[in-house]
CSV table of C-alpha atoms and ligand atoms in Angstrom, one decimal:
chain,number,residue,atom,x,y,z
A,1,UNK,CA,187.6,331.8,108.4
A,2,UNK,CA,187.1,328.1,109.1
A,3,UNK,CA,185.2,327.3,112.2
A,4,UNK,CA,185.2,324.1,114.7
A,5,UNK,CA,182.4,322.1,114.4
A,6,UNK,CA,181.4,321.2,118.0
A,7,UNK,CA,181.2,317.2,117.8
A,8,UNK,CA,179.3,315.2,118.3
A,9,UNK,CA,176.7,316.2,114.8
A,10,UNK,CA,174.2,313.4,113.3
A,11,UNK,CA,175.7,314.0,109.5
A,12,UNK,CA,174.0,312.6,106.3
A,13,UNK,CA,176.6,311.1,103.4
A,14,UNK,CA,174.9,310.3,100.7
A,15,UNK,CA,177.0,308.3,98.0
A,16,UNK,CA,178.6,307.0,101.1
A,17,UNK,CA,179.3,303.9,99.8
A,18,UNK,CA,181.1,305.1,96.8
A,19,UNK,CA,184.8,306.1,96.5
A,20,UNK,CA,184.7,309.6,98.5
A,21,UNK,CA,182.0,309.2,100.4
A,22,UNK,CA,183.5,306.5,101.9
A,23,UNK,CA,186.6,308.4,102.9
A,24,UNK,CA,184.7,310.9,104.2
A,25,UNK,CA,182.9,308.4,106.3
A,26,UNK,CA,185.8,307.6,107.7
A,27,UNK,CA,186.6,311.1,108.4
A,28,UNK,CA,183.7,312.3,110.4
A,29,UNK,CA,183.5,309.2,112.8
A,30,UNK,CA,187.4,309.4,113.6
A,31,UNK,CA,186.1,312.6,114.6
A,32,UNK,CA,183.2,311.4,116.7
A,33,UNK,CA,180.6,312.2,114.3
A,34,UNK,CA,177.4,309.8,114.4
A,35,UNK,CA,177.0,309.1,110.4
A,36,UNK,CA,174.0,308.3,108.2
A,37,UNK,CA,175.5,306.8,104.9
A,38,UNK,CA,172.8,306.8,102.4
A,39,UNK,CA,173.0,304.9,99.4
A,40,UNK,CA,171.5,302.4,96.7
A,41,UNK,CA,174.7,300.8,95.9
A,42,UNK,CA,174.1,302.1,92.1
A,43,UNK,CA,178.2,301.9,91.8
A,44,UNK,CA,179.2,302.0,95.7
A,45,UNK,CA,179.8,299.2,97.6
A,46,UNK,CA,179.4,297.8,100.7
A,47,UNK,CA,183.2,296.9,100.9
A,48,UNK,CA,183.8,300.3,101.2
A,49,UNK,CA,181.8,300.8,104.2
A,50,UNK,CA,182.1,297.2,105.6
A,51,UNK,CA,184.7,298.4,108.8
A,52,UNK,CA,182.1,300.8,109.7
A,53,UNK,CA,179.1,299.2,110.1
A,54,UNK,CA,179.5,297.6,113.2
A,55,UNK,CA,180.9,301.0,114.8
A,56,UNK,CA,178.1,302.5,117.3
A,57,UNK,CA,178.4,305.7,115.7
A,58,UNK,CA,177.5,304.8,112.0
A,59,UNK,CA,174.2,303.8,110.3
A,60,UNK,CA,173.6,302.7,106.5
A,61,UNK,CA,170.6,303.1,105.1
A,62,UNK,CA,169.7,302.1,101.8
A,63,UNK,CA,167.9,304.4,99.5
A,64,UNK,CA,167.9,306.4,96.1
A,65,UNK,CA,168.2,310.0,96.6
A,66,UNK,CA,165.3,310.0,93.9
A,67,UNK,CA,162.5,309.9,95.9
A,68,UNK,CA,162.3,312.4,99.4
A,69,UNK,CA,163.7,311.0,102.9
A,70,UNK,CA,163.3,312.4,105.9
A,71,UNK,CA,166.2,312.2,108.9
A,72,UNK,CA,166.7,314.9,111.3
A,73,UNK,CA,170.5,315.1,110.6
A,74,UNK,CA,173.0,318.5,111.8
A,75,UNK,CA,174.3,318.7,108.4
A,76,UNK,CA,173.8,316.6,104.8
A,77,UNK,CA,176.7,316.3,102.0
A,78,UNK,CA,175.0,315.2,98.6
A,79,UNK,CA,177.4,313.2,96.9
A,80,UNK,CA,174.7,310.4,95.3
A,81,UNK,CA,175.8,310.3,92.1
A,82,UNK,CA,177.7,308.1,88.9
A,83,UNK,CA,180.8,310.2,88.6
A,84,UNK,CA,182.6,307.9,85.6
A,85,UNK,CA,181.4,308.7,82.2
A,86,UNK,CA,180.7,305.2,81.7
A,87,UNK,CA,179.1,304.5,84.6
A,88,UNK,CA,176.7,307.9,84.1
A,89,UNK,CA,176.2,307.4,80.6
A,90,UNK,CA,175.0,303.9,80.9
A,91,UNK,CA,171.6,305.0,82.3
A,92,UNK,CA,171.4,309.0,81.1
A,93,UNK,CA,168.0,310.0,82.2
A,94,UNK,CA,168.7,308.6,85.6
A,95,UNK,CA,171.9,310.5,86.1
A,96,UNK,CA,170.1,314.0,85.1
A,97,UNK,CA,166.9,312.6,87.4
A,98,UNK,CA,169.6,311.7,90.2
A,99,UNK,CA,171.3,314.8,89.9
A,100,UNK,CA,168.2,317.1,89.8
A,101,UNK,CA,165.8,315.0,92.2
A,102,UNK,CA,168.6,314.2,94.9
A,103,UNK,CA,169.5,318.4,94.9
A,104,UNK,CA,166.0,318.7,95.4
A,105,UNK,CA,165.3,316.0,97.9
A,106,UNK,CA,167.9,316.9,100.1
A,107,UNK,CA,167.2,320.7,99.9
A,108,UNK,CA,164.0,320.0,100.9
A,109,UNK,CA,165.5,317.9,103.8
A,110,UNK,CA,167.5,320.8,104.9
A,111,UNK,CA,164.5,323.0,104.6
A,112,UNK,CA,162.8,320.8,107.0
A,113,UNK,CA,165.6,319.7,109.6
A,114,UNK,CA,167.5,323.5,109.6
A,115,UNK,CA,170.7,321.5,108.4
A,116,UNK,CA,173.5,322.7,105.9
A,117,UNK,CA,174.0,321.4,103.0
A,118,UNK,CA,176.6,320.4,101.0
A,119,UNK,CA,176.7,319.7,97.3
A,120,UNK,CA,179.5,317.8,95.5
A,121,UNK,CA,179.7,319.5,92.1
A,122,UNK,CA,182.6,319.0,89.9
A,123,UNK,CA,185.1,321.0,87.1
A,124,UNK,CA,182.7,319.5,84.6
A,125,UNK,CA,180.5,323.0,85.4
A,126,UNK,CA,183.5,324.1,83.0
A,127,UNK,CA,183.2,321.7,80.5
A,128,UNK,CA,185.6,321.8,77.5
A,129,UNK,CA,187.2,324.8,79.2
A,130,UNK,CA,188.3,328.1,77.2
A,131,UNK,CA,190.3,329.8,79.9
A,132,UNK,CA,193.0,328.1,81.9
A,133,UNK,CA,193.3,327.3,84.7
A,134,UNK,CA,189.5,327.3,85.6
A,135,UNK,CA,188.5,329.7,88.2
A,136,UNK,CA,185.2,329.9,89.8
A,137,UNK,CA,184.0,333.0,88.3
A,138,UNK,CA,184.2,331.3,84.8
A,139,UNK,CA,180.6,330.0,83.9
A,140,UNK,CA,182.1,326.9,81.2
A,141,UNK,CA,181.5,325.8,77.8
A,142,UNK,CA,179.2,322.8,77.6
A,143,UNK,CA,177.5,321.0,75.1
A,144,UNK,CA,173.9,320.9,76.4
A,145,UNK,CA,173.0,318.0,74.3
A,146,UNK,CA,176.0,315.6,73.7
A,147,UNK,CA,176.8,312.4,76.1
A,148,UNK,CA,178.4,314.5,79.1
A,149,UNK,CA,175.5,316.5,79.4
A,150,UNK,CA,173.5,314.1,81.0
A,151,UNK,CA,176.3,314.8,84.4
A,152,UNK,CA,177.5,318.0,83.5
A,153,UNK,CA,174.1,319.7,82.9
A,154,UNK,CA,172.9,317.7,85.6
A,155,UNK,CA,175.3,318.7,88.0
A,156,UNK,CA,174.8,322.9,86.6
A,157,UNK,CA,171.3,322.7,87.3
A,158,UNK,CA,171.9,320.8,90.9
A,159,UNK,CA,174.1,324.3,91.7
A,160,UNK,CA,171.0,326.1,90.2
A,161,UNK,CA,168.8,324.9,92.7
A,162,UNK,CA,171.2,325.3,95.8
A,163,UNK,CA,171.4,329.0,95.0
A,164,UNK,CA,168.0,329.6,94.1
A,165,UNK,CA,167.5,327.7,97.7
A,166,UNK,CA,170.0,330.1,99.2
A,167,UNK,CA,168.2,333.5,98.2
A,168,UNK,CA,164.6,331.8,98.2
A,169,UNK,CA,164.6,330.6,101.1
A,170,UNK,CA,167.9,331.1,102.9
A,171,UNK,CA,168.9,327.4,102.9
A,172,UNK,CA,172.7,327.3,104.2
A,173,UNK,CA,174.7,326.2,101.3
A,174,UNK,CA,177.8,325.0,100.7
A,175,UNK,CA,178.9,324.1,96.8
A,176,UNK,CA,182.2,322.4,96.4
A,177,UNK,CA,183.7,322.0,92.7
A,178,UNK,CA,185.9,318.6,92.4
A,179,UNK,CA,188.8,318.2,90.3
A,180,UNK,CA,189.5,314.5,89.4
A,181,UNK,CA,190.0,312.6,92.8
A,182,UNK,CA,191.9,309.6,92.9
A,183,UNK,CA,193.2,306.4,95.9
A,184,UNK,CA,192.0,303.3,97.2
A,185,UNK,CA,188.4,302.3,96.9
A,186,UNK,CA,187.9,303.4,93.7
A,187,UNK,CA,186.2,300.0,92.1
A,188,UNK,CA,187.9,297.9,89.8
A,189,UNK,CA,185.6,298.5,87.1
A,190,UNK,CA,185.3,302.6,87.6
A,191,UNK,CA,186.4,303.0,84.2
A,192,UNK,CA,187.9,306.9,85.3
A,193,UNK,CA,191.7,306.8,83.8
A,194,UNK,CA,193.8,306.6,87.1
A,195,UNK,CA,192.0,303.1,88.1
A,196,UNK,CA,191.8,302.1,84.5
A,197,UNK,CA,195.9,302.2,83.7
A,198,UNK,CA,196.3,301.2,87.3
A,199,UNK,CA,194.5,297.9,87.2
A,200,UNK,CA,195.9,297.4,83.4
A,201,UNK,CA,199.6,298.2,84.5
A,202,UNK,CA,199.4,295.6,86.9
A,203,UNK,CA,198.2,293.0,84.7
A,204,UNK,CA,200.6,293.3,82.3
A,205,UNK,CA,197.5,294.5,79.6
A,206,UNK,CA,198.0,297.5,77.2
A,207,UNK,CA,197.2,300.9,78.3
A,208,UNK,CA,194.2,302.2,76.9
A,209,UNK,CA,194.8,306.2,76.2
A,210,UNK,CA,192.0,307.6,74.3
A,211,UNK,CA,192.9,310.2,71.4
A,212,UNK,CA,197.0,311.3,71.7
A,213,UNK,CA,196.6,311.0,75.2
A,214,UNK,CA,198.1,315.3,74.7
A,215,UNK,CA,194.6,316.0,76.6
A,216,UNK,CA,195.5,317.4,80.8
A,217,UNK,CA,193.8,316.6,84.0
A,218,UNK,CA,195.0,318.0,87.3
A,219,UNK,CA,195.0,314.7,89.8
A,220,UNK,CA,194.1,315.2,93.1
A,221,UNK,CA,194.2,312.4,95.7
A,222,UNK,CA,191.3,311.7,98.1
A,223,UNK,CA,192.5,312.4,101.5
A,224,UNK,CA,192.8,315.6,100.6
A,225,UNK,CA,190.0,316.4,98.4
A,226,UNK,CA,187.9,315.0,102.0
A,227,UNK,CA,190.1,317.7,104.1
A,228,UNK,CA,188.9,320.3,101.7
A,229,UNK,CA,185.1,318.9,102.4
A,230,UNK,CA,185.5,319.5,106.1
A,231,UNK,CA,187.1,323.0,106.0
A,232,UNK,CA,184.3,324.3,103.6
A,233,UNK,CA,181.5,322.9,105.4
A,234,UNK,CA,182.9,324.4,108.3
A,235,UNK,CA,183.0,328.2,106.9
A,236,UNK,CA,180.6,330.3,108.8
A,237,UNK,CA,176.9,330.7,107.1
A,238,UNK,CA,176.6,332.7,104.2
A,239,UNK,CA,179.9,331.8,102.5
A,240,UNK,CA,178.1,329.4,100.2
A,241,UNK,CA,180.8,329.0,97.3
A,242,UNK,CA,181.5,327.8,95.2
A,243,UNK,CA,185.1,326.5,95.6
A,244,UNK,CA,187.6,324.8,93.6
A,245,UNK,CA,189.1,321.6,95.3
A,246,UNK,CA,191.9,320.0,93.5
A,247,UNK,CA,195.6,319.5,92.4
A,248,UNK,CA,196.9,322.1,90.4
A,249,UNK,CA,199.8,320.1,89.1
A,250,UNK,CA,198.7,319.1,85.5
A,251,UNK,CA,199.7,316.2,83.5
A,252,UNK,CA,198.8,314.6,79.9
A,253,UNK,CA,197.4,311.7,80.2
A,254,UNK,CA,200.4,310.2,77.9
A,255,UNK,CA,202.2,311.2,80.9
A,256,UNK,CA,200.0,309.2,83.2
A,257,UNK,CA,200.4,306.3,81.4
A,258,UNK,CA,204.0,306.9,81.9
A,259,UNK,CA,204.6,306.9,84.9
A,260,UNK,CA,201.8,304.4,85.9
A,261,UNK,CA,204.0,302.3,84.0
A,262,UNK,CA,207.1,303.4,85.8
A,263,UNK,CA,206.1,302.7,89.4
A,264,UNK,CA,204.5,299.2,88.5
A,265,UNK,CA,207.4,298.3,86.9
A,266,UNK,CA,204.8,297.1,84.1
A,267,UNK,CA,205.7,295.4,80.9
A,268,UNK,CA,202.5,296.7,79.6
A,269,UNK,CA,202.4,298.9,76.0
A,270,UNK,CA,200.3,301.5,75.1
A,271,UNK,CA,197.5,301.1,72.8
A,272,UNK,CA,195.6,304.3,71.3
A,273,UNK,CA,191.6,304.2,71.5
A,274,UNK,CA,189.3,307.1,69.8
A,275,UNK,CA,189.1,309.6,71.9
A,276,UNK,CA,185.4,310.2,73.4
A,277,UNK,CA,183.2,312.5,71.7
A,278,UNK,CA,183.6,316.2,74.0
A,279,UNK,CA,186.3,315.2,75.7
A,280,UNK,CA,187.7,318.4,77.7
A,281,UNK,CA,190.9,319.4,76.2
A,282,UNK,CA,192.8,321.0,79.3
A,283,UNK,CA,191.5,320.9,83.1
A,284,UNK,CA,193.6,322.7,85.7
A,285,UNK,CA,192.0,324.5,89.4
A,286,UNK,CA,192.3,327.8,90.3
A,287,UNK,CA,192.8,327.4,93.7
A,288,UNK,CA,193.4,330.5,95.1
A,289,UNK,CA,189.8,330.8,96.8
A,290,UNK,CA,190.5,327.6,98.6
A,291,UNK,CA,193.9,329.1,99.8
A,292,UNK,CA,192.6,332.5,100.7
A,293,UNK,CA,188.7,331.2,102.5
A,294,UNK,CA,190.0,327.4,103.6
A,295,UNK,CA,193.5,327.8,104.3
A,296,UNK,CA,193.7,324.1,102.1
A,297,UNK,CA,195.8,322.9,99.4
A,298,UNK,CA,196.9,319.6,98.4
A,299,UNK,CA,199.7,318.0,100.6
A,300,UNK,CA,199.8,314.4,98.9
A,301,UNK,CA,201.8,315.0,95.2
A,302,UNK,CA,201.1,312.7,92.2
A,303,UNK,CA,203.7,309.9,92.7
A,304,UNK,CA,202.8,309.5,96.2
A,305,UNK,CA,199.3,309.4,95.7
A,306,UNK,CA,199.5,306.9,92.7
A,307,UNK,CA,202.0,304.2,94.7
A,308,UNK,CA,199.5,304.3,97.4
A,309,UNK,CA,196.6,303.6,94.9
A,310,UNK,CA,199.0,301.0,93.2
A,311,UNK,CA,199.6,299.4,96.6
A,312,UNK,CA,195.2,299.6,96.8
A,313,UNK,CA,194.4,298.3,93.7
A,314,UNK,CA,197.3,295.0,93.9
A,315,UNK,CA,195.9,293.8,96.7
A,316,UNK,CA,192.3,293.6,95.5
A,317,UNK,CA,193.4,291.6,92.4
A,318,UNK,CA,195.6,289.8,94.8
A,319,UNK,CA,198.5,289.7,93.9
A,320,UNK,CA,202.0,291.6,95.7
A,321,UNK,CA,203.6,294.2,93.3
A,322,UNK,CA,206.4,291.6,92.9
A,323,UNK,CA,204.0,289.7,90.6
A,324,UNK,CA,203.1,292.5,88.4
A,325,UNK,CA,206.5,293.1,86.9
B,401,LIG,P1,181.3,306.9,93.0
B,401,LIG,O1,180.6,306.4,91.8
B,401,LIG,O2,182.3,306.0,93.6
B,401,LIG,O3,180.3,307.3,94.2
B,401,LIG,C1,179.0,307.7,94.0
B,401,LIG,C2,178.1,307.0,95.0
B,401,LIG,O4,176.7,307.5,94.8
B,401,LIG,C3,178.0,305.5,94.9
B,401,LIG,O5,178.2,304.9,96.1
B,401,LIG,C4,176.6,305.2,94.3
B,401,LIG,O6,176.1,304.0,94.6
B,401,LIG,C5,175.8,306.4,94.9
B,401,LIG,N1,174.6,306.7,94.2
B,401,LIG,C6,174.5,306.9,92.8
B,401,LIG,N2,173.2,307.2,92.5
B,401,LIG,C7,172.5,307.1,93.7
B,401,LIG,C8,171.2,307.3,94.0
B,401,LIG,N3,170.2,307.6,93.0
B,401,LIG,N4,170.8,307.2,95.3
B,401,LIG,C9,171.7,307.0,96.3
B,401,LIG,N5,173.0,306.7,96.0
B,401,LIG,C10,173.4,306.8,94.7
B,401,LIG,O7,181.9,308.3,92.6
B,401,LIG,P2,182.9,309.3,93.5
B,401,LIG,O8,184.1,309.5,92.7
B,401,LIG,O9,183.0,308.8,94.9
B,401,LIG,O10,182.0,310.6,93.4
B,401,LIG,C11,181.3,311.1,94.5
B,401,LIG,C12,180.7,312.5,94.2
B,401,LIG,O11,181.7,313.4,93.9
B,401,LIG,C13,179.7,312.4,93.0
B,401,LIG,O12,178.7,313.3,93.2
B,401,LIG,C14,180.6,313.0,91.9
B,401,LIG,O13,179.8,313.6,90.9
B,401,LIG,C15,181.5,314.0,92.6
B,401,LIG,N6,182.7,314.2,91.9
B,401,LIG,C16,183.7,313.2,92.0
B,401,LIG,C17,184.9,313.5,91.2
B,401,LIG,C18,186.1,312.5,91.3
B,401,LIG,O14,187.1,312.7,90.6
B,401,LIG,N7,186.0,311.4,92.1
B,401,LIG,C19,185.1,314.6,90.5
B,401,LIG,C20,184.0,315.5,90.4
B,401,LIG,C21,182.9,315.3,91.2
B,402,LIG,N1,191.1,308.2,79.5
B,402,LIG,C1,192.0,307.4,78.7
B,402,LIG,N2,192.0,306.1,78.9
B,402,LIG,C2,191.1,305.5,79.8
B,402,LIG,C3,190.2,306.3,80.5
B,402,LIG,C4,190.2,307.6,80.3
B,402,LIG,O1,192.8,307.9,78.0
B,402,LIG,O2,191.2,304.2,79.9
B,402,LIG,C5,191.1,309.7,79.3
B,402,LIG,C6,189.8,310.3,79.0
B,402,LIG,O3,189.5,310.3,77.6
B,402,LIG,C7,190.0,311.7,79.5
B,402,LIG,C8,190.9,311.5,80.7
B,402,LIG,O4,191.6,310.2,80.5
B,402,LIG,O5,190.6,312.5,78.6
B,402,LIG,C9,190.2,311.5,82.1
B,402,LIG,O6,189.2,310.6,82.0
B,402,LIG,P1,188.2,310.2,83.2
B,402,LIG,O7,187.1,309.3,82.7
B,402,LIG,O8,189.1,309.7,84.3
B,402,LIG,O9,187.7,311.6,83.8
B,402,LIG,P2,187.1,312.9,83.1
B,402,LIG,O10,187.1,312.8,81.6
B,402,LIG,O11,185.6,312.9,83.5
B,402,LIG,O12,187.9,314.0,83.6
């Protein structure tokens, strides 16, 4: 079902500078893709982007999503968005406006230019989830007016408007839901928990797990979260999603901690902090949708994936691994 996009397209990343847009960046020009990166550097970087902008084939631009661009581009991936609670909790109005205007804006971009669309959405559509593991039919359990709304609300009403587009006005649609991504470029300060006990394994400080640290996320790493971008946008017209993309192998976040620990070598301790207010329970993907209409799964397993992001994160505090122990 997945089709060959005939390279060269002029492709539109917005969020390009953050942690996965960056990586799929890099994606799309090793395929010979000419790339716009849009972004406003709210918690992306130019670090992430800086061995691409000298290539002939890649163009930053910077802008907010909030307010209406136009670029005649083949195709458009929305990813402009905080996606660490505190990092879209800090400002909450402007993550619902981001969420909500940027769907809007780049609909109407798409509307204009004839491109498709893709929208990063996430497993917070689910919420606090009731059924396990989350499959796509399920339509979530989410406080509308507590702290996560602000993203998860945000991000519901973003897939509102891409389906409303769809039937309105047959905008071609793709909706990817994202399971928590992991690897190298996250920042420093993301505050998410794989960069957090990464960055405090390392430097000897005590792991902060929040509640028992009993709560599950399913970790998936980024390289293959991006493959799953590029299959999906490649399904034919009409398959709009939306799909599941992540690691079905589940873990506590005690058990996180653990093995962070483990493959640093760490001498760090771990040190219990309240748990957030609506903090989801259980998080696992369905992924039998992205089996069955991608022909994807995830290739790169949890250990792998975390001594790669070890290897990331050691060398931006500078420091060899050797040092850490
Ligand atoms: P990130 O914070 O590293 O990247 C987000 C990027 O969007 C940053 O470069 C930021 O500067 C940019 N941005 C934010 N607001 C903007 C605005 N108004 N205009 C232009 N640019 C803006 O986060 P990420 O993990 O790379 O997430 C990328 C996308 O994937 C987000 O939409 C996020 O909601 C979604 N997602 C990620 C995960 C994950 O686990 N990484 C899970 C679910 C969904
Ligand atoms: N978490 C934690 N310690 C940290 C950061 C996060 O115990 O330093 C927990 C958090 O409470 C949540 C899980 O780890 O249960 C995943 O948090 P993250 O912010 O990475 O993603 P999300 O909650 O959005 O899935």
């Amino acid at each position: 079902m997945v089709n060959t996009p005939s390279s060269p397209l002029r492709i539109l990343v917005t969020g390009g500078a953050g942690f996965v847009g960056s990586h799929l960046c890099d994606r799309l020009i090793a395929r010979g893709d000419k790339v716009v990166c849009l972004d406003n550097l709210y918690t992306g970087s130019r670090d992430n982007i800086a061995h691409l902008l000298d290539h002939p084939n890649f163009e930053f631009v910077n802008h907010d999503v909030n307010h209406p661009i136009f670029i005649p581009v083949d195709q458009i991936y929305n990813l402009a968005c905080p996606a660490s609670p505190i990092h879209y909790q800090y400002d909450p109005v402007m993550t619902v406006r981001t969420n909500v205007l940027g769907a809007i804006n780049m609909l109407d971009l798409a509307k204009r230019t004839g491109a498709r669309v893709f929208q990063a959405s996430t497993s917070e559509v689910y919420g606090d989830p009731e059924i396990h593991p989350q499959v796509e039919s399920y339509w979530g359990k989410v406080n509308p007016i507590g702290p996560r709304a602000c993203y998860d609300e945000g991000k519901r009403c973003a897939e509102t408007l891409f389906f409303d587009s769809f039937r309105q006005d047959n905008i071609d649609i793709k909706v990817v839901r994202i399971f928590n991504t992991y690897g190298p470029r996250m920042a420093i300060n993301d505050g998410r928990v794989v960069s957090n006990f990464v960055v405090q394994a390392l430097t000897n400080q005590p792991i902060t797990i929040y509640g028992e640290g009993q709560q599950t996320r399913s970790f998936c790493y980024v390289d293959d979260l991006v493959e799953g971008f590029l299959r999906l946008m490649a399904t034919p017209a009409g398959f709009t999603g939306p799909v599941n993309i992540g690691n079905p192998n589940e873990f506590t976040i005690l058990e996180l901690a653990e093995l962070t620990i483990e493959l640093i070598g760490s001498k760090s301790v771990i040190e219990r902090r309240p748990l957030p207010q609506d903090d989801p329970r259980q998080r696992q993907p369905d992924i039998a949708l992205a089996k069955s209409a991608l022909d994807w799964e995830p290739r790169t397993q949890l250990r792998e994936g975390l001594t790669k992001t070890i290897a990331h994160f050691a060398a931006l505090l500078g420091k060899g691994l050797v040092d850490a122990r």
